[in-house]
């Protein structure tokens, strides 16, 4: 049975980690539920959380990879009662730490799937202008970085119209927490959505929106490279059933064989689109936006690495405008940060959407300290509220 590793979160003090898995197909979800859990899962219920996992050195899970586990693999775990209401979580398992596991022997080599459904935006930028032409900036135009934990949800709001970059949230957030975030957001009015890449914490809210909230989405702009997991398929089915126009930005060509290339591909009104070449990692295969405000340039980064941002986005910016920078990957690893931290100008502000004091690798303490303590960035978890700045 095939499982996709969405996330690995480490606790080095206890030498354990927490792993979030998704299934490949609805049939596998149903069989797993009936055979191991003795119930038939609901439609979007496919996430498995493995807690307190110990493994043989260098033989653990790796994010973005597929594993073929027989059902008896889960005999290594004890089922935990799921007390909070998160309609995505199928079950939580606690590992028997007396038996460190060799996870890599179950790994299967599998390429991500290119999904070319919808409109190829590379050949239809004129069509996209029809959607973005209404997006005129006023003195009240603002950027909002929602407080969603280890997820991403950024809004550029002008009047009652909004561009939303990522409709994400913490994978472990309860339905009630997600409903509270959604109610405080701009989805009650017209909006355009851009998904940076297909990691679940960057698009999970699409399945949490009401039909009315979803149909306020005038269109959605997405990259082509996908994990083809159950959650992804459910999301695409819902968008198609709701007749949301889907625009795909195809990958750019690599300029160096073993490096991701991020290129500026188009400017539509005040929005500059960058698209990467595709690599082995989903979160390096996506879309970056620069919003050219009246007084500030906003860089919406997704999970892209500092090297890519330096070589493309930062070289394009108007030096006379202040930079608003959204820290990539929730303050986790995004390439060699120490090498590229000098690229940031002194007249910079920004935000970090994350959840601290839970794991070692998200956020990384040195990155959090650099942006939040030294450069006075807004950490959504430290301040327990969203970040808002006028553009």
PDB file of C-alpha atoms in Angstrom, residues 34 56-57 97 111 113 129 136 151 165 177 200 250 259 271 318 327-328 352 372:
ATOM      1  CA  UNK A  34     -11.824  -1.344   7.291  1.00  0.00           C
ATOM      2  CA  UNK A  56      17.897   3.575  12.598  1.00  0.00           C
ATOM      3  CA  UNK A  57      20.350   6.372  11.796  1.00  0.00           C
ATOM      4  CA  UNK A  97      10.356   2.919  20.717  1.00  0.00           C
ATOM      5  CA  UNK A 111       8.451  10.646  -9.863  1.00  0.00           C
ATOM      6  CA  UNK A 113       3.099  13.727 -11.550  1.00  0.00           C
ATOM      7  CA  UNK A 129      -5.195  40.007 -17.435  1.00  0.00           C
ATOM      8  CA  UNK A 136      -6.186  48.289  -8.830  1.00  0.00           C
ATOM      9  CA  UNK A 151       1.173  26.757   6.975  1.00  0.00           C
ATOM     10  CA  UNK A 165      -1.298  33.482  -2.149  1.00  0.00           C
ATOM     11  CA  UNK A 177      -9.289  26.372  14.255  1.00  0.00           C
ATOM     12  CA  UNK A 200      -0.724  20.233   1.877  1.00  0.00           C
ATOM     13  CA  UNK A 250       4.374  25.355 -16.694  1.00  0.00           C
ATOM     14  CA  UNK A 259      20.106  23.465  -9.625  1.00  0.00           C
ATOM     15  CA  UNK A 271       1.693  41.342  -9.960  1.00  0.00           C
ATOM     16  CA  UNK A 318      13.249  48.673  -7.418  1.00  0.00           C
ATOM     17  CA  UNK A 327      10.238  34.197   5.259  1.00  0.00           C
ATOM     18  CA  UNK A 328      10.142  30.940   3.236  1.00  0.00           C
ATOM     19  CA  UNK A 352       7.228  34.632   9.509  1.00  0.00           C
ATOM     20  CA  UNK A 372      12.423  38.252  14.399  1.00  0.00           C
TER      21      UNK A 372
END
